[in-house]
Amino acid sequence: MLNTVAFERDDWWDKNGAFRLLHDVNPLRLQWLQGQLKSDLRGKRLLDVGCGGGIFAEAAATAGATVCGLDAASHAITVARRHAEQTGATIDYYHGESVTELPAGEFDIITCFEMLEHVDEPQAVISEITQRLAPGGIAAFSTINRTLRAWSLMIVALEQVLKIIPHRTHDYAHFIQPAELARWCRYNNLAVRDVCGMEYSFFGHFYRLTAERMPVNYFLCAQRETA
C-alpha cells in the first residue's frame, strides 16, 4: 500500500515548492535514460509509474515518447491532467495503485522514479512492471539507498530541519539498497544493465551522476529478456 498523503497536493509544478528537487533532477533523469537507450525517446511507448503531477511524463512526451502515467494519488493525477491541458501535452493518465489494469507486453520503457521507497512490497511492483514490458524493453528505476547518510539527508535535513520536503514523506525502513533492487530485478528476469549514483548540488540546484558512489540516490536500468 502506498501512503499518498504527502503527494495529494496542488503545487507539483511550483519549481520552488515541495517538489523542487523533482524539478531539479528531471533533466538528469532524461539524460540518463537516453544514455541507457543510446537514442532519444522518439517513437518509444513509455509508462511512468508513480508519475505524480506529471513532471517527468511531460518531459518524456516533449522528447517524443508516447506516454502513459500512473499514480496512486488521485489529486496528483488531477494536477497532471490539468497541466497537460495547459501545455498541450498528449499523455494518458491513470489513477490506481497497480499497473495490472494496463496491457501486458505493451511498453518499450517503464520508468519508476522515486516511487519504490514509498510502497510496502516493491518486489511486487517490479513483477508487475516486468509483465507490462515488451520483450527487450527497459525498466528504469531511481530510489534511495538505505544508508546513514540517506537518513540524515533525506529525513533529518530535508524533512525535519530545512523542511524542503513535506514531513513524513519518507520512511527509512523503506529505503532500498542497490543489491536488493538488483536481486529483485534478476528474480523477475530483468537483466541489470547499469547502476549509477547521483548527488545534489545545493549551491547549483542540480543533480549529477556519481558513477559507483551511491550514498543516497541512485539509478538502476534493467532489460526484459527477449524470449
C-alpha atoms as a PDB file:
ATOM      1  CA  MET A   1       0.000   0.000   0.000  1.00  0.00           C
ATOM      2  CA  LEU A   2       1.298   3.423  -0.940  1.00  0.00           C
ATOM      3  CA  ASN A   3       0.954   6.292   1.529  1.00  0.00           C
ATOM      4  CA  THR A   4      -0.222   9.091  -0.758  1.00  0.00           C
ATOM      5  CA  VAL A   5      -0.829  11.817   1.848  1.00  0.00           C
ATOM      6  CA  ALA A   6       2.379  13.727   1.057  1.00  0.00           C
ATOM      7  CA  PHE A   7       1.554  13.703  -2.667  1.00  0.00           C
ATOM      8  CA  GLU A   8      -2.060  14.899  -2.630  1.00  0.00           C
ATOM      9  CA  ARG A   9      -1.031  18.499  -3.301  1.00  0.00           C
ATOM     10  CA  ASP A  10      -1.652  21.299  -5.784  1.00  0.00           C
ATOM     11  CA  ASP A  11       1.915  22.611  -6.032  1.00  0.00           C
ATOM     12  CA  TRP A  12       3.504  19.917  -8.205  1.00  0.00           C
ATOM     13  CA  TRP A  13       4.511  22.468 -10.835  1.00  0.00           C
ATOM     14  CA  ASP A  14       5.850  25.083  -8.417  1.00  0.00           C
ATOM     15  CA  LYS A  15       9.594  24.822  -9.046  1.00  0.00           C
ATOM     16  CA  ASN A  16      10.271  26.430  -5.669  1.00  0.00           C
ATOM     17  CA  GLY A  17       7.713  24.386  -3.766  1.00  0.00           C
ATOM     18  CA  ALA A  18       7.601  20.998  -2.083  1.00  0.00           C
ATOM     19  CA  PHE A  19       8.620  19.188  -5.264  1.00  0.00           C
ATOM     20  CA  ARG A  20      11.514  21.436  -6.223  1.00  0.00           C
ATOM     21  CA  LEU A  21      14.003  18.563  -6.033  1.00  0.00           C
ATOM     22  CA  LEU A  22      11.976  16.591  -8.590  1.00  0.00           C
ATOM     23  CA  HIS A  23      12.194  19.547 -10.963  1.00  0.00           C
ATOM     24  CA  ASP A  24      15.924  19.793 -10.311  1.00  0.00           C
ATOM     25  CA  VAL A  25      16.533  16.095 -11.028  1.00  0.00           C
ATOM     26  CA  ASN A  26      14.279  15.930 -14.090  1.00  0.00           C
ATOM     27  CA  PRO A  27      16.919  16.926 -16.693  1.00  0.00           C
ATOM     28  CA  LEU A  28      19.300  14.272 -15.339  1.00  0.00           C
ATOM     29  CA  ARG A  29      16.574  11.625 -15.447  1.00  0.00           C
ATOM     30  CA  LEU A  30      16.001  12.288 -19.133  1.00  0.00           C
ATOM     31  CA  GLN A  31      19.707  12.483 -19.919  1.00  0.00           C
ATOM     32  CA  TRP A  32      20.481   9.237 -18.087  1.00  0.00           C
ATOM     33  CA  LEU A  33      17.567   7.369 -19.684  1.00  0.00           C
ATOM     34  CA  GLN A  34      18.535   8.443 -23.185  1.00  0.00           C
ATOM     35  CA  GLY A  35      22.074   7.330 -22.414  1.00  0.00           C
ATOM     36  CA  GLN A  36      20.785   3.880 -21.490  1.00  0.00           C
ATOM     37  CA  LEU A  37      18.815   3.681 -24.728  1.00  0.00           C
ATOM     38  CA  LYS A  38      21.676   5.152 -26.747  1.00  0.00           C
ATOM     39  CA  SER A  39      18.978   7.105 -28.565  1.00  0.00           C
ATOM     40  CA  ASP A  40      16.267   9.641 -27.926  1.00  0.00           C
ATOM     41  CA  LEU A  41      12.696   8.756 -26.947  1.00  0.00           C
ATOM     42  CA  ARG A  42      11.017   9.377 -30.294  1.00  0.00           C
ATOM     43  CA  GLY A  43       8.581   6.621 -31.145  1.00  0.00           C
ATOM     44  CA  LYS A  44       9.001   4.828 -27.814  1.00  0.00           C
ATOM     45  CA  ARG A  45       5.998   3.691 -25.764  1.00  0.00           C
ATOM     46  CA  LEU A  46       6.715   4.799 -22.192  1.00  0.00           C
ATOM     47  CA  LEU A  47       4.852   4.170 -18.953  1.00  0.00           C
ATOM     48  CA  ASP A  48       5.746   6.376 -15.974  1.00  0.00           C
ATOM     49  CA  VAL A  49       4.774   4.519 -12.786  1.00  0.00           C
ATOM     50  CA  GLY A  50       4.373   6.880  -9.852  1.00  0.00           C
ATOM     51  CA  CYS A  51       4.117   9.838 -12.209  1.00  0.00           C
ATOM     52  CA  GLY A  52       2.808  12.250  -9.569  1.00  0.00           C
ATOM     53  CA  GLY A  53       1.861  15.576 -11.103  1.00  0.00           C
ATOM     54  CA  GLY A  54       3.447  14.639 -14.428  1.00  0.00           C
ATOM     55  CA  ILE A  55       6.871  16.272 -14.156  1.00  0.00           C
ATOM     56  CA  PHE A  56       8.813  13.512 -15.898  1.00  0.00           C
ATOM     57  CA  ALA A  57       5.883  12.323 -18.020  1.00  0.00           C
ATOM     58  CA  GLU A  58       5.663  15.715 -19.722  1.00  0.00           C
ATOM     59  CA  ALA A  59       9.420  15.812 -20.290  1.00  0.00           C
ATOM     60  CA  ALA A  60       9.276  12.369 -21.918  1.00  0.00           C
ATOM     61  CA  ALA A  61       6.342  13.394 -24.104  1.00  0.00           C
ATOM     62  CA  THR A  62       8.180  16.540 -25.175  1.00  0.00           C
ATOM     63  CA  ALA A  63      11.136  14.318 -26.098  1.00  0.00           C
ATOM     64  CA  GLY A  64       8.902  12.361 -28.465  1.00  0.00           C
ATOM     65  CA  ALA A  65       7.689   9.363 -26.474  1.00  0.00           C
ATOM     66  CA  THR A  66       4.103   8.118 -26.425  1.00  0.00           C
ATOM     67  CA  VAL A  67       3.469   8.404 -22.690  1.00  0.00           C
ATOM     68  CA  CYS A  68       1.118   6.896 -20.117  1.00  0.00           C
ATOM     69  CA  GLY A  69       1.302   7.977 -16.493  1.00  0.00           C
ATOM     70  CA  LEU A  70       0.028   6.086 -13.447  1.00  0.00           C
ATOM     71  CA  ASP A  71      -0.183   7.228  -9.833  1.00  0.00           C
ATOM     72  CA  ALA A  72      -1.997   6.178  -6.672  1.00  0.00           C
ATOM     73  CA  ALA A  73      -2.525   9.801  -5.572  1.00  0.00           C
ATOM     74  CA  SER A  74      -5.795  10.856  -7.164  1.00  0.00           C
ATOM     75  CA  HIS A  75      -5.228  14.586  -6.794  1.00  0.00           C
ATOM     76  CA  ALA A  76      -1.742  14.323  -8.289  1.00  0.00           C
ATOM     77  CA  ILE A  77      -3.347  12.801 -11.396  1.00  0.00           C
ATOM     78  CA  THR A  78      -5.856  15.651 -11.476  1.00  0.00           C
ATOM     79  CA  VAL A  79      -2.970  18.134 -11.370  1.00  0.00           C
ATOM     80  CA  ALA A  80      -1.108  16.217 -14.084  1.00  0.00           C
ATOM     81  CA  ARG A  81      -4.123  16.197 -16.403  1.00  0.00           C
ATOM     82  CA  ARG A  82      -4.785  19.869 -15.823  1.00  0.00           C
ATOM     83  CA  HIS A  83      -1.192  20.833 -16.552  1.00  0.00           C
ATOM     84  CA  ALA A  84      -1.100  18.714 -19.704  1.00  0.00           C
ATOM     85  CA  GLU A  85      -4.192  20.527 -20.960  1.00  0.00           C
ATOM     86  CA  GLN A  86      -2.472  23.845 -20.324  1.00  0.00           C
ATOM     87  CA  THR A  87       0.727  22.869 -22.137  1.00  0.00           C
ATOM     88  CA  GLY A  88      -0.857  20.807 -24.897  1.00  0.00           C
ATOM     89  CA  ALA A  89       0.989  17.629 -23.900  1.00  0.00           C
ATOM     90  CA  THR A  90      -0.665  14.400 -25.060  1.00  0.00           C
ATOM     91  CA  ILE A  91      -0.420  11.946 -22.155  1.00  0.00           C
ATOM     92  CA  ASP A  92      -2.797   9.224 -20.967  1.00  0.00           C
ATOM     93  CA  TYR A  93      -3.017   9.480 -17.195  1.00  0.00           C
ATOM     94  CA  TYR A  94      -4.464   6.762 -14.973  1.00  0.00           C
ATOM     95  CA  HIS A  95      -5.263   6.744 -11.265  1.00  0.00           C
ATOM     96  CA  GLY A  96      -4.539   3.473  -9.483  1.00  0.00           C
ATOM     97  CA  GLU A  97      -2.193   1.597  -7.155  1.00  0.00           C
ATOM     98  CA  SER A  98      -1.277  -1.132  -9.630  1.00  0.00           C
ATOM     99  CA  VAL A  99      -0.246  -1.420 -13.272  1.00  0.00           C
ATOM    100  CA  THR A 100      -2.189  -4.666 -13.627  1.00  0.00           C
ATOM    101  CA  GLU A 101      -5.077  -2.923 -15.406  1.00  0.00           C
ATOM    102  CA  LEU A 102      -2.719  -1.802 -18.174  1.00  0.00           C
ATOM    103  CA  PRO A 103      -1.964  -4.154 -21.093  1.00  0.00           C
ATOM    104  CA  ALA A 104       0.838  -6.693 -20.743  1.00  0.00           C
ATOM    105  CA  GLY A 105       3.848  -6.586 -23.036  1.00  0.00           C
ATOM    106  CA  GLU A 106       2.923  -3.125 -24.266  1.00  0.00           C
ATOM    107  CA  PHE A 107       5.709  -0.733 -23.296  1.00  0.00           C
ATOM    108  CA  ASP A 108       9.232  -0.209 -24.601  1.00  0.00           C
ATOM    109  CA  ILE A 109      10.202   1.710 -21.456  1.00  0.00           C
ATOM    110  CA  ILE A 110       8.765   1.776 -17.960  1.00  0.00           C
ATOM    111  CA  THR A 111      10.113   4.387 -15.569  1.00  0.00           C
ATOM    112  CA  CYS A 112       9.648   4.184 -11.821  1.00  0.00           C
ATOM    113  CA  PHE A 113      11.420   7.191 -10.360  1.00  0.00           C
ATOM    114  CA  GLU A 114      11.471   7.881  -6.602  1.00  0.00           C
ATOM    115  CA  MET A 115       8.484   5.614  -6.041  1.00  0.00           C
ATOM    116  CA  LEU A 116       9.633   2.195  -4.783  1.00  0.00           C
ATOM    117  CA  GLU A 117      10.694   3.626  -1.418  1.00  0.00           C
ATOM    118  CA  HIS A 118       7.072   4.575  -0.752  1.00  0.00           C
ATOM    119  CA  VAL A 119       5.475   1.117  -1.111  1.00  0.00           C
ATOM    120  CA  ASP A 120       5.307  -1.872   1.231  1.00  0.00           C
ATOM    121  CA  GLU A 121       6.005  -4.516  -1.436  1.00  0.00           C
ATOM    122  CA  PRO A 122       8.457  -3.165  -4.018  1.00  0.00           C
ATOM    123  CA  GLN A 123       9.143  -6.682  -5.274  1.00  0.00           C
ATOM    124  CA  ALA A 124       5.506  -6.990  -6.357  1.00  0.00           C
ATOM    125  CA  VAL A 125       5.718  -3.653  -8.184  1.00  0.00           C
ATOM    126  CA  ILE A 126       8.790  -4.857 -10.079  1.00  0.00           C
ATOM    127  CA  SER A 127       6.993  -8.066 -11.054  1.00  0.00           C
ATOM    128  CA  GLU A 128       4.016  -6.114 -12.380  1.00  0.00           C
ATOM    129  CA  ILE A 129       6.298  -3.746 -14.265  1.00  0.00           C
ATOM    130  CA  THR A 130       8.158  -6.639 -15.899  1.00  0.00           C
ATOM    131  CA  GLN A 131       4.929  -8.096 -17.230  1.00  0.00           C
ATOM    132  CA  ARG A 132       3.997  -4.772 -18.861  1.00  0.00           C
ATOM    133  CA  LEU A 133       7.325  -4.509 -20.714  1.00  0.00           C
ATOM    134  CA  ALA A 134       7.635  -5.623 -24.304  1.00  0.00           C
ATOM    135  CA  PRO A 135      10.362  -8.239 -24.898  1.00  0.00           C
ATOM    136  CA  GLY A 136      13.670  -6.406 -24.788  1.00  0.00           C
ATOM    137  CA  GLY A 137      12.021  -3.455 -23.037  1.00  0.00           C
ATOM    138  CA  ILE A 138      13.786  -1.277 -20.484  1.00  0.00           C
ATOM    139  CA  ALA A 139      12.821  -0.733 -16.830  1.00  0.00           C
ATOM    140  CA  ALA A 140      14.380   2.403 -15.329  1.00  0.00           C
ATOM    141  CA  PHE A 141      14.328   2.922 -11.572  1.00  0.00           C
ATOM    142  CA  SER A 142      15.582   5.568  -9.208  1.00  0.00           C
ATOM    143  CA  THR A 143      15.273   5.274  -5.463  1.00  0.00           C
ATOM    144  CA  ILE A 144      17.086   5.933  -2.167  1.00  0.00           C
ATOM    145  CA  ASN A 145      19.842   3.780  -0.701  1.00  0.00           C
ATOM    146  CA  ARG A 146      19.414   2.579   2.885  1.00  0.00           C
ATOM    147  CA  THR A 147      22.426   4.287   4.421  1.00  0.00           C
ATOM    148  CA  LEU A 148      23.086   6.520   7.398  1.00  0.00           C
ATOM    149  CA  ARG A 149      23.829   9.403   5.031  1.00  0.00           C
ATOM    150  CA  ALA A 150      20.492   8.920   3.255  1.00  0.00           C
ATOM    151  CA  TRP A 151      18.648   9.008   6.573  1.00  0.00           C
ATOM    152  CA  SER A 152      20.489  12.106   7.770  1.00  0.00           C
ATOM    153  CA  LEU A 153      19.993  13.972   4.481  1.00  0.00           C
ATOM    154  CA  MET A 154      16.531  12.947   3.281  1.00  0.00           C
ATOM    155  CA  ILE A 155      14.727  12.690   6.623  1.00  0.00           C
ATOM    156  CA  VAL A 156      16.617  14.770   9.171  1.00  0.00           C
ATOM    157  CA  ALA A 157      17.941  17.597   6.987  1.00  0.00           C
ATOM    158  CA  LEU A 158      15.406  17.932   4.157  1.00  0.00           C
ATOM    159  CA  GLU A 159      12.242  16.992   6.066  1.00  0.00           C
ATOM    160  CA  GLN A 160      12.781  17.945   9.690  1.00  0.00           C
ATOM    161  CA  VAL A 161      15.277  20.818   9.623  1.00  0.00           C
ATOM    162  CA  LEU A 162      15.098  22.588   6.255  1.00  0.00           C
ATOM    163  CA  LYS A 163      11.503  21.462   5.577  1.00  0.00           C
ATOM    164  CA  ILE A 164      12.190  21.348   1.831  1.00  0.00           C
ATOM    165  CA  ILE A 165      10.326  18.024   1.642  1.00  0.00           C
ATOM    166  CA  PRO A 166       6.965  17.544   3.438  1.00  0.00           C
ATOM    167  CA  HIS A 167       7.307  15.868   6.840  1.00  0.00           C
ATOM    168  CA  ARG A 168       6.934  12.056   6.817  1.00  0.00           C
ATOM    169  CA  THR A 169       7.355  11.775   3.065  1.00  0.00           C
ATOM    170  CA  HIS A 170       9.993   9.084   3.659  1.00  0.00           C
ATOM    171  CA  ASP A 171      10.394   6.074   5.931  1.00  0.00           C
ATOM    172  CA  TYR A 172      13.980   4.892   6.406  1.00  0.00           C
ATOM    173  CA  ALA A 173      12.835   1.268   6.653  1.00  0.00           C
ATOM    174  CA  HIS A 174      11.573   1.506   3.069  1.00  0.00           C
ATOM    175  CA  PHE A 175      14.880   2.692   1.612  1.00  0.00           C
ATOM    176  CA  ILE A 176      16.356   0.090  -0.749  1.00  0.00           C
ATOM    177  CA  GLN A 177      19.970  -0.930  -1.155  1.00  0.00           C
ATOM    178  CA  PRO A 178      21.187  -1.329  -4.762  1.00  0.00           C
ATOM    179  CA  ALA A 179      21.967  -5.025  -4.255  1.00  0.00           C
ATOM    180  CA  GLU A 180      18.388  -5.633  -3.114  1.00  0.00           C
ATOM    181  CA  LEU A 181      16.889  -3.879  -6.111  1.00  0.00           C
ATOM    182  CA  ALA A 182      19.220  -5.724  -8.480  1.00  0.00           C
ATOM    183  CA  ARG A 183      18.272  -9.059  -6.897  1.00  0.00           C
ATOM    184  CA  TRP A 184      14.544  -8.362  -7.271  1.00  0.00           C
ATOM    185  CA  CYS A 185      15.089  -7.441 -10.914  1.00  0.00           C
ATOM    186  CA  ARG A 186      17.004 -10.625 -11.664  1.00  0.00           C
ATOM    187  CA  TYR A 187      14.323 -12.699  -9.916  1.00  0.00           C
ATOM    188  CA  ASN A 188      11.827 -11.227 -12.406  1.00  0.00           C
ATOM    189  CA  ASN A 189      14.020 -11.992 -15.436  1.00  0.00           C
ATOM    190  CA  LEU A 190      15.251  -8.435 -15.773  1.00  0.00           C
ATOM    191  CA  ALA A 191      18.940  -8.236 -16.655  1.00  0.00           C
ATOM    192  CA  VAL A 192      20.603  -5.369 -14.802  1.00  0.00           C
ATOM    193  CA  ARG A 193      22.455  -3.123 -17.269  1.00  0.00           C
ATOM    194  CA  ASP A 194      23.567  -0.201 -15.148  1.00  0.00           C
ATOM    195  CA  VAL A 195      23.579   1.048 -11.566  1.00  0.00           C
ATOM    196  CA  CYS A 196      24.709   4.620 -11.059  1.00  0.00           C
ATOM    197  CA  GLY A 197      24.652   7.031  -8.134  1.00  0.00           C
ATOM    198  CA  MET A 198      23.655  10.673  -8.222  1.00  0.00           C
ATOM    199  CA  GLU A 199      24.127  13.587  -5.876  1.00  0.00           C
ATOM    200  CA  TYR A 200      22.600  17.014  -5.430  1.00  0.00           C
ATOM    201  CA  SER A 201      24.401  20.349  -5.527  1.00  0.00           C
ATOM    202  CA  PHE A 202      22.670  22.657  -3.060  1.00  0.00           C
ATOM    203  CA  PHE A 203      24.622  25.590  -4.468  1.00  0.00           C
ATOM    204  CA  GLY A 204      23.853  24.972  -8.142  1.00  0.00           C
ATOM    205  CA  HIS A 205      20.419  23.351  -7.595  1.00  0.00           C
ATOM    206  CA  PHE A 206      21.121  20.442  -9.922  1.00  0.00           C
ATOM    207  CA  TYR A 207      21.837  16.712  -9.771  1.00  0.00           C
ATOM    208  CA  ARG A 208      24.834  14.959 -11.297  1.00  0.00           C
ATOM    209  CA  LEU A 209      25.863  11.344 -11.798  1.00  0.00           C
ATOM    210  CA  THR A 210      28.456   9.918  -9.410  1.00  0.00           C
ATOM    211  CA  ALA A 211      29.243   6.594 -11.107  1.00  0.00           C
ATOM    212  CA  GLU A 212      29.778   3.981  -8.386  1.00  0.00           C
ATOM    213  CA  ARG A 213      29.209   6.240  -5.374  1.00  0.00           C
ATOM    214  CA  MET A 214      25.629   5.748  -4.149  1.00  0.00           C
ATOM    215  CA  PRO A 215      25.343   7.132  -0.616  1.00  0.00           C
ATOM    216  CA  VAL A 216      21.800   8.471  -1.178  1.00  0.00           C
ATOM    217  CA  ASN A 217      20.039   8.424  -4.562  1.00  0.00           C
ATOM    218  CA  TYR A 218      20.785   6.082  -7.433  1.00  0.00           C
ATOM    219  CA  PHE A 219      19.525   4.891 -10.821  1.00  0.00           C
ATOM    220  CA  LEU A 220      19.182   1.284 -11.946  1.00  0.00           C
ATOM    221  CA  CYS A 221      18.427   0.174 -15.508  1.00  0.00           C
ATOM    222  CA  ALA A 222      17.317  -3.376 -16.321  1.00  0.00           C
ATOM    223  CA  GLN A 223      16.155  -5.059 -19.519  1.00  0.00           C
ATOM    224  CA  ARG A 224      13.497  -7.705 -20.023  1.00  0.00           C
ATOM    225  CA  GLU A 225      14.673 -10.838 -21.769  1.00  0.00           C
ATOM    226  CA  THR A 226      13.691 -11.006 -25.430  1.00  0.00           C
ATOM    227  CA  ALA A 227      12.386 -14.565 -25.205  1.00  0.00           C
END
